[in-house]
mmCIF file of N, CA and C in Angstrom:
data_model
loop_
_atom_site.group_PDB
_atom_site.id
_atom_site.type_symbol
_atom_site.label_atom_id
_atom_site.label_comp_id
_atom_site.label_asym_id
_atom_site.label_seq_id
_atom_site.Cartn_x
_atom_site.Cartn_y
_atom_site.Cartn_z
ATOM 1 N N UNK Y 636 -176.537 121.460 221.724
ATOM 2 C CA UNK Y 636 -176.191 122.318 220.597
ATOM 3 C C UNK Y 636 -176.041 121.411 219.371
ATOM 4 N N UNK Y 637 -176.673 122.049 218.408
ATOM 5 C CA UNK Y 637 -176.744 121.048 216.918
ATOM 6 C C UNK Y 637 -175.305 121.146 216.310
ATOM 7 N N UNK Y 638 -175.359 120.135 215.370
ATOM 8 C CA UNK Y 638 -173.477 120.209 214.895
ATOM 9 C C UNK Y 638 -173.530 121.457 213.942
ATOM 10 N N UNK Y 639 -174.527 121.870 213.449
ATOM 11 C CA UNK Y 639 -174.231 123.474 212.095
ATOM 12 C C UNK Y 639 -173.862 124.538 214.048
ATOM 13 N N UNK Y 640 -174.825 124.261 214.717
ATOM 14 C CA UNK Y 640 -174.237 125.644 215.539
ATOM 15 C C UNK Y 640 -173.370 125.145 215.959
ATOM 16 N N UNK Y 641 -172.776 124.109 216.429
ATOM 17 C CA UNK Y 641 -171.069 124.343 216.767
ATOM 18 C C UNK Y 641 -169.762 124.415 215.384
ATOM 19 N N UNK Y 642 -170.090 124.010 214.152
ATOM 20 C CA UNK Y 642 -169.691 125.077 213.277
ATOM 21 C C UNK Y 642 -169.509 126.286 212.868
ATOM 22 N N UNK Y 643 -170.505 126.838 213.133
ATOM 23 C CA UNK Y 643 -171.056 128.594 213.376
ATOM 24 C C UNK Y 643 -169.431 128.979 214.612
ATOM 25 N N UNK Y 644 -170.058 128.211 215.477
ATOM 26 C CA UNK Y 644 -169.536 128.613 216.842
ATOM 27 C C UNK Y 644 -167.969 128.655 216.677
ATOM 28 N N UNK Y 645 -167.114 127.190 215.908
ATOM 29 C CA UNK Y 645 -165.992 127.594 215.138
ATOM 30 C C UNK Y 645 -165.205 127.933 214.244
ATOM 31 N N UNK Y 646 -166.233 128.349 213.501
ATOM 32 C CA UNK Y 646 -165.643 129.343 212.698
ATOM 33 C C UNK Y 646 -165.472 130.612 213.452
ATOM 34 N N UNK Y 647 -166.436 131.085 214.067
ATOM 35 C CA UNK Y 647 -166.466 132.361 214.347
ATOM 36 C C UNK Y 647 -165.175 132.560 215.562
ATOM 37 N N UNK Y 648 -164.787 131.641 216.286
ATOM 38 C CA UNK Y 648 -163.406 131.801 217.087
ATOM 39 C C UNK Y 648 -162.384 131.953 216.105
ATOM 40 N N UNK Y 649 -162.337 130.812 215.129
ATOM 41 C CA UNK Y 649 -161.213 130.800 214.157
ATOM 42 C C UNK Y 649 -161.082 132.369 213.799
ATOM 43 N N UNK Y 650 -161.889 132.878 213.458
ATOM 44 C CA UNK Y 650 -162.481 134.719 212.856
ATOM 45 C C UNK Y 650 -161.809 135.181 214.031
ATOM 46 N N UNK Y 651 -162.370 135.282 215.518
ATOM 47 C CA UNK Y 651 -161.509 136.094 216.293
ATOM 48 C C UNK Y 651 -160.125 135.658 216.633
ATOM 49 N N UNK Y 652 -159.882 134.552 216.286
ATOM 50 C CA UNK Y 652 -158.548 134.535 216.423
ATOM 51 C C UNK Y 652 -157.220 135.330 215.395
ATOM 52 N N UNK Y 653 -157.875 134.876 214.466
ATOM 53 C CA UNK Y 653 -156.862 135.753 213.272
ATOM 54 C C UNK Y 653 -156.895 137.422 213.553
ATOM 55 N N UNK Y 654 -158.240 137.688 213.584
ATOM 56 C CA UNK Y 654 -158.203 139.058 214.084
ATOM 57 C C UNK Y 654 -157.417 139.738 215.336
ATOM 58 N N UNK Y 655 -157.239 138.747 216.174
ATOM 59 C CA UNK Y 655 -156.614 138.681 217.064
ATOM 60 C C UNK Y 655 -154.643 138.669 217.006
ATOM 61 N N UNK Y 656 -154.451 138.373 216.487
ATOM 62 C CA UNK Y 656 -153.304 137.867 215.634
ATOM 63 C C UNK Y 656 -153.090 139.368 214.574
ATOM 64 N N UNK Y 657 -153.536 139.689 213.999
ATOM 65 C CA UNK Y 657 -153.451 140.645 213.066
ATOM 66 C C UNK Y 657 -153.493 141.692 214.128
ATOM 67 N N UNK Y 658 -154.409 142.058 215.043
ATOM 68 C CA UNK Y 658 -154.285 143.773 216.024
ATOM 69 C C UNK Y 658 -152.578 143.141 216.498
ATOM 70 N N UNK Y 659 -152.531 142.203 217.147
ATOM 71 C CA UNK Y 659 -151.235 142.030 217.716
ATOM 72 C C UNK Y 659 -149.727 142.551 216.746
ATOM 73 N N UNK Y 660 -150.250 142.075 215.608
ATOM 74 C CA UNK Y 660 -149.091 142.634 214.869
ATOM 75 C C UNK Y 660 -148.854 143.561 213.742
ATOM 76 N N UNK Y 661 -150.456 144.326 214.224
ATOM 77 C CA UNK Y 661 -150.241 146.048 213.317
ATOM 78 C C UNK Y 661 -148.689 146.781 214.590
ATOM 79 N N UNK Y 662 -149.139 147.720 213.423
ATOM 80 C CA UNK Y 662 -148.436 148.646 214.389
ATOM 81 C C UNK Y 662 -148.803 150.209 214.231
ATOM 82 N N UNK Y 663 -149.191 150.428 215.754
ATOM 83 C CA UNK Y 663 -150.025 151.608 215.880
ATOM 84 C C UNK Y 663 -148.635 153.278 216.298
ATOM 85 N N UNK Y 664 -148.746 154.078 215.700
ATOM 86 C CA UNK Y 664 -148.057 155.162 216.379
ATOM 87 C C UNK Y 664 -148.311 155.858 216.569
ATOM 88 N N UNK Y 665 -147.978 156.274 217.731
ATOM 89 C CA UNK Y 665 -147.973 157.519 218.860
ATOM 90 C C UNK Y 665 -147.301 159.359 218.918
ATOM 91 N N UNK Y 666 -147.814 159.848 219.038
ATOM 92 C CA UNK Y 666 -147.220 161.457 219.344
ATOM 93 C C UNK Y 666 -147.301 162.347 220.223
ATOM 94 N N UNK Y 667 -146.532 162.973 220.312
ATOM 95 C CA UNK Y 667 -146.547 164.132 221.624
ATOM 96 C C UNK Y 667 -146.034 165.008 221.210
ATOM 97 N N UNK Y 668 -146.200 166.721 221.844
ATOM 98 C CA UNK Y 668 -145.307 167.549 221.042
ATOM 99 C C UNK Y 668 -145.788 168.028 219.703
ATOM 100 N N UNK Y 669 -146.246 168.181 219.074
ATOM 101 C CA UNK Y 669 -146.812 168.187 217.794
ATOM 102 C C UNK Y 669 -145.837 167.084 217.061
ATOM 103 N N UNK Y 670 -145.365 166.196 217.288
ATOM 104 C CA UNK Y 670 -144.468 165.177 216.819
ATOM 105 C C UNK Y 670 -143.274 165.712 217.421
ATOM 106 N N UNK Y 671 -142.845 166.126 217.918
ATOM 107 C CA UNK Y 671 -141.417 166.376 218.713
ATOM 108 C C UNK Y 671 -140.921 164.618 219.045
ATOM 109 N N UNK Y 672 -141.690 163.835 219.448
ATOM 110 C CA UNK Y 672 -141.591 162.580 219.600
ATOM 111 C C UNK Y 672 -142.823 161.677 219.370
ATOM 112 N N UNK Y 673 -142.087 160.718 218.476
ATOM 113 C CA UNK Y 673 -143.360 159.518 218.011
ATOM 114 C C UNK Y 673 -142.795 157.959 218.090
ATOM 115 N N UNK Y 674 -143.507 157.494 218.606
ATOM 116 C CA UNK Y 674 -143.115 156.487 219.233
ATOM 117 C C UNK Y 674 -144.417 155.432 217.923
ATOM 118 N N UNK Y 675 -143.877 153.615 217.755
ATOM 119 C CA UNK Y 675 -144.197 152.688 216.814
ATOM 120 C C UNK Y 675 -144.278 151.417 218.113
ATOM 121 N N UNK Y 676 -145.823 151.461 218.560
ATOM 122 C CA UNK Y 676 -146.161 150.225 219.073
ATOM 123 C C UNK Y 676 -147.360 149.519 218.757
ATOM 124 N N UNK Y 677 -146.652 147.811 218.593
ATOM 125 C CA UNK Y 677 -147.462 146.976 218.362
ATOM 126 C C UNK Y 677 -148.484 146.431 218.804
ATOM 127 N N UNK Y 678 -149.427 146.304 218.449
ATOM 128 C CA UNK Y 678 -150.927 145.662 218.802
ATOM 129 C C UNK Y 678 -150.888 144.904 220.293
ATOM 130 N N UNK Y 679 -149.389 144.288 219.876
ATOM 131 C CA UNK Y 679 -149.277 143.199 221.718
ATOM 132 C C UNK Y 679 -148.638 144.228 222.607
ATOM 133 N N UNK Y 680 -148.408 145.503 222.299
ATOM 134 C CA UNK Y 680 -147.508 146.450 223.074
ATOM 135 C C UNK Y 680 -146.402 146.205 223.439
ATOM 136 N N UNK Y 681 -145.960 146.029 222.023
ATOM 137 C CA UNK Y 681 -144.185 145.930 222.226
ATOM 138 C C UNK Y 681 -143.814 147.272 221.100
ATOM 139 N N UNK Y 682 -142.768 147.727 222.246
ATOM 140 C CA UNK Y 682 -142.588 149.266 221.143
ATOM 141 C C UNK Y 682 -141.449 148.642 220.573
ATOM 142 N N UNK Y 683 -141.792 149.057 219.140
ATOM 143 C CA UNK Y 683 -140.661 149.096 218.027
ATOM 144 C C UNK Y 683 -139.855 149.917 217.930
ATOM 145 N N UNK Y 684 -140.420 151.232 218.218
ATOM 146 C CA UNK Y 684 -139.157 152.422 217.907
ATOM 147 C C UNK Y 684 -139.871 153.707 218.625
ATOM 148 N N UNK Y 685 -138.986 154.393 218.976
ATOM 149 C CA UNK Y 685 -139.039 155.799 219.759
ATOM 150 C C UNK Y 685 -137.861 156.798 218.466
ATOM 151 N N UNK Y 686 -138.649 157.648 218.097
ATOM 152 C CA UNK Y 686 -138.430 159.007 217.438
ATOM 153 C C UNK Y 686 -138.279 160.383 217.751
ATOM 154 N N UNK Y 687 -137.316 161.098 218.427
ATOM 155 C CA UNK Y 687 -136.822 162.197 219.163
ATOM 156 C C UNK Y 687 -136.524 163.381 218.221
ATOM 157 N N UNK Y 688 -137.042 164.298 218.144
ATOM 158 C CA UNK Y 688 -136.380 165.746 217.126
ATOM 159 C C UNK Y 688 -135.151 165.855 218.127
ATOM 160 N N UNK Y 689 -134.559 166.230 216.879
ATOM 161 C CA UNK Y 689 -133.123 166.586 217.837
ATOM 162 C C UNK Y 689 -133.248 168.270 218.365
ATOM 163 N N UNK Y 690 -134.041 168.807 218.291
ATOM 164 C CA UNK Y 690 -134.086 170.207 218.994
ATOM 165 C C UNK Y 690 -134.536 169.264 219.870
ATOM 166 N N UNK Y 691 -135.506 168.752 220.721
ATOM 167 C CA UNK Y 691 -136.025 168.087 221.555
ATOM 168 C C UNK Y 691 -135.077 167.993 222.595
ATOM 169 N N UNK Y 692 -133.784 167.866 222.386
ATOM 170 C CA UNK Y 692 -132.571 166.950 223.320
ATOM 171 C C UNK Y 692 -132.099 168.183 223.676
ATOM 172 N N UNK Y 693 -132.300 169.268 223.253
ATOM 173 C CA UNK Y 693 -131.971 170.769 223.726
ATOM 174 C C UNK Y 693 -132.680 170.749 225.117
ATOM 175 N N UNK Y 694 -133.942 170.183 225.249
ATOM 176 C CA UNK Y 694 -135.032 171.063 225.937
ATOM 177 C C UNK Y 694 -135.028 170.415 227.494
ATOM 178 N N UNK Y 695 -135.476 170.641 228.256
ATOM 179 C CA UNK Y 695 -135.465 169.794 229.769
ATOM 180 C C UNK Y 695 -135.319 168.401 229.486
ATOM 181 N N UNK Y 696 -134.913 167.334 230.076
ATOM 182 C CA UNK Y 696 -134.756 165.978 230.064
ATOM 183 C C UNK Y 696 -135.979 165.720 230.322
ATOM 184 N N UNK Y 697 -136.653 166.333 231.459
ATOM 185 C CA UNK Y 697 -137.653 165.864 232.077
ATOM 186 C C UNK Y 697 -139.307 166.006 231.106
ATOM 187 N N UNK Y 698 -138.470 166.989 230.672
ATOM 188 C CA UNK Y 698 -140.136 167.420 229.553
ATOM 189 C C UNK Y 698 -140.220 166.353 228.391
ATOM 190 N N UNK Y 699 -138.734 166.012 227.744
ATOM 191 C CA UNK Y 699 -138.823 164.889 226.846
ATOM 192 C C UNK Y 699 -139.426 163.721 227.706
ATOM 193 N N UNK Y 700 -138.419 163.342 228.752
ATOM 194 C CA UNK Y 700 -139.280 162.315 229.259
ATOM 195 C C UNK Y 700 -140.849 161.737 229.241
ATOM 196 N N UNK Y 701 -141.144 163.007 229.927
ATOM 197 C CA UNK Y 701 -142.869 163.925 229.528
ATOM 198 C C UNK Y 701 -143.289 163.160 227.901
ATOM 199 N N UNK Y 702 -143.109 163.951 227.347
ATOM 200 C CA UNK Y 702 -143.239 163.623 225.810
ATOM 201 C C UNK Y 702 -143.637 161.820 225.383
ATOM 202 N N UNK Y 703 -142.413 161.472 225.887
ATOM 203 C CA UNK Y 703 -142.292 160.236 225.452
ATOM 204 C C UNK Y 703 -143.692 159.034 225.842
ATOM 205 N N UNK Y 704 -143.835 159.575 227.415
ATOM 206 C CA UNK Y 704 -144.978 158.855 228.277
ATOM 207 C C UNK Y 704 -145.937 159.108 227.915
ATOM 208 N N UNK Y 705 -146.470 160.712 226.930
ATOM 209 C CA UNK Y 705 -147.628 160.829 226.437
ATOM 210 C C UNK Y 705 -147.660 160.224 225.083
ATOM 211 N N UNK Y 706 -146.770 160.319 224.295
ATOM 212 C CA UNK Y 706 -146.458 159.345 222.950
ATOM 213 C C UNK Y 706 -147.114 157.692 223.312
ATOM 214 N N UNK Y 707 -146.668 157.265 224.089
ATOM 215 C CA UNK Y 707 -146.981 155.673 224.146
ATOM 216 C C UNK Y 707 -148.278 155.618 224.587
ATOM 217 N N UNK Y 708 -148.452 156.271 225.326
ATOM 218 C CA UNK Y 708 -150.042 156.283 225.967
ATOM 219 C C UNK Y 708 -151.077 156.411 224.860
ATOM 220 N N UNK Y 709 -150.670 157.639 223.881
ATOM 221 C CA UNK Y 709 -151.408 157.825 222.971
ATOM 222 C C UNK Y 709 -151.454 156.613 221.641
ATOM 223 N N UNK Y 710 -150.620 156.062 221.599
ATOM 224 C CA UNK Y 710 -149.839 154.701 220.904
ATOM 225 C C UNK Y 710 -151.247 153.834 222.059
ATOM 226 N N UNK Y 711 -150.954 153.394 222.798
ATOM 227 C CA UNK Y 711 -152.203 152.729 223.851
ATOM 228 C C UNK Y 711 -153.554 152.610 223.218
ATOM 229 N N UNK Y 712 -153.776 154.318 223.432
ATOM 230 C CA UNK Y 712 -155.403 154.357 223.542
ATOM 231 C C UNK Y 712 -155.535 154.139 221.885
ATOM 232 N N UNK Y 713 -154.699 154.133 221.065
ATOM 233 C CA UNK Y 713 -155.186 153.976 219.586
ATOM 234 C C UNK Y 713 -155.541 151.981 219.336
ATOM 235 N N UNK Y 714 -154.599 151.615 219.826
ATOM 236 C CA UNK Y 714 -154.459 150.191 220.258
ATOM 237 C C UNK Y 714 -155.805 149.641 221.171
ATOM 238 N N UNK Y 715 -156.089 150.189 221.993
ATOM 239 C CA UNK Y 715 -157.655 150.038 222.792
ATOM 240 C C UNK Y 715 -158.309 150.297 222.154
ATOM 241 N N UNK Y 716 -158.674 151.626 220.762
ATOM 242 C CA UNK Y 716 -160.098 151.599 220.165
ATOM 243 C C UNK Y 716 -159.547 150.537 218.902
ATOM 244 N N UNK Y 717 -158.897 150.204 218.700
ATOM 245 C CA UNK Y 717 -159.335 149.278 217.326
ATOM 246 C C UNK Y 717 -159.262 148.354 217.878
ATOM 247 N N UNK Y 718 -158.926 147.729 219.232
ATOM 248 C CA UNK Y 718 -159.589 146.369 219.804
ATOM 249 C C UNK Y 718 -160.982 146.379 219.976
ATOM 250 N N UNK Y 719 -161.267 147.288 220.750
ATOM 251 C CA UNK Y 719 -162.797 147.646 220.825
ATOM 252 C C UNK Y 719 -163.664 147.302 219.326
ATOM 253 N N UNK Y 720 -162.935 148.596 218.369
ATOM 254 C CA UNK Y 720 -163.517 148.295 217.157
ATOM 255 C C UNK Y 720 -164.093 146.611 216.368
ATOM 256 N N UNK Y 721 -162.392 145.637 216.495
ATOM 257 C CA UNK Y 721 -162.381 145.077 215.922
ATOM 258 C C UNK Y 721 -163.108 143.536 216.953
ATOM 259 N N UNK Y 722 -162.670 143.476 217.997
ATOM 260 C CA UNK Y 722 -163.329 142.456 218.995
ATOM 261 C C UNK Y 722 -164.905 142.657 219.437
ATOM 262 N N UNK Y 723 -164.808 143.631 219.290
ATOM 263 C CA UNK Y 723 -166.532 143.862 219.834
ATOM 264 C C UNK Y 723 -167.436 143.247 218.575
ATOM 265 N N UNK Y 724 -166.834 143.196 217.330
ATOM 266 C CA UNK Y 724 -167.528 142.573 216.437
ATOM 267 C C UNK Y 724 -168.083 141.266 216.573
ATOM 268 N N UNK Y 725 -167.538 140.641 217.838
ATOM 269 C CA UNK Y 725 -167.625 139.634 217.693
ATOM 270 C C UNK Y 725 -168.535 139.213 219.398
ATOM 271 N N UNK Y 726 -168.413 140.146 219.916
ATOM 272 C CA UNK Y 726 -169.568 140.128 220.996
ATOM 273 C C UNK Y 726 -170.543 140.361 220.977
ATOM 274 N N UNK Y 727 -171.127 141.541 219.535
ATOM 275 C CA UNK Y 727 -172.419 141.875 219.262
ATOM 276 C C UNK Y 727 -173.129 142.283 220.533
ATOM 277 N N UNK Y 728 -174.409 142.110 220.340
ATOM 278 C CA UNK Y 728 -175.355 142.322 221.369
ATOM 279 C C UNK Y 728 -175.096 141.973 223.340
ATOM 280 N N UNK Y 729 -174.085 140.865 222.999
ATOM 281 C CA UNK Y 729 -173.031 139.955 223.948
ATOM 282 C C UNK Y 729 -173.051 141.368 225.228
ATOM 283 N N UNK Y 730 -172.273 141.800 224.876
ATOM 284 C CA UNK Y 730 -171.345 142.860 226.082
ATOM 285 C C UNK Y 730 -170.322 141.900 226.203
ATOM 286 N N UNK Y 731 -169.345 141.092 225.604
ATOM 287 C CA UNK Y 731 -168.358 140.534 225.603
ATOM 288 C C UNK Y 731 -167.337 141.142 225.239
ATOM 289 N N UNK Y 732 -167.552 142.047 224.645
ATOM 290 C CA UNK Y 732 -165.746 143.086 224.310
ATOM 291 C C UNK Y 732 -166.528 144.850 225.060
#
C-alpha cells in the first residue's frame, strides 16, 4: 500500500471515529402511549431520563411498565438507524456497516 493510500486510509478512521463519538453522545428519545411516557437515551445507550404523565401512575403498573419497555426500544431502533445511516457511510460498497 502506497503512503497517500494509507493517508486516505487514516483519515478516513479518524472520520469514523469522531462520528463515532458524536452517535455515542447524541441523545435520541423515545415514546409510547402517544407520549404517556418518553424516555432520553444516548447513542452508547445510557438512559438519561424516563418521563411519566402523571395520569399514567393512575393506570395498571403493569401497562406503564409496558410503556416504558416500548419507549426505550423505540429510543433503540432510532439509535440503530442513524448508526446505520451514519457508519454505513463509511463501508460504502464494503457491506461493512
Amino acid at each position: 500500500m502506497n503512503q497517500q493510500a494509507m493517508m486516505r486510509l487514516k483519515k478516513m478512521q479518524k472520520q469514523m471515529m469522531e462520528a463515532q463519538e458524536k452517535l455515542e453522545s447524541t441523545v435520541f428519545k423515545g415514546t409510547a402511549g402517544g407520549g404517556v411516557v418518553a424516555v432520553e437515551v444516548k447513542g452508547s445507550h445510557e438512559v438519561v431520563s424516563v418521563k411519566i404523565d402523571k395520569e399514567a401512575l393512575e393506570d395498571d403498573i403493569e401497562m406503564v411498565e409496558d410503556m416504558i419497555v416500548l419507549a426505550l426500544n423505540d429510543a433503540n431502533k432510532k439509535i440503530e438507524a442513524e448508526t446505520q445511516k451514519t457508519m454505513g457511510a463509511f463501508g460504502g460498497g464494503l457491506g461493512l456497516f
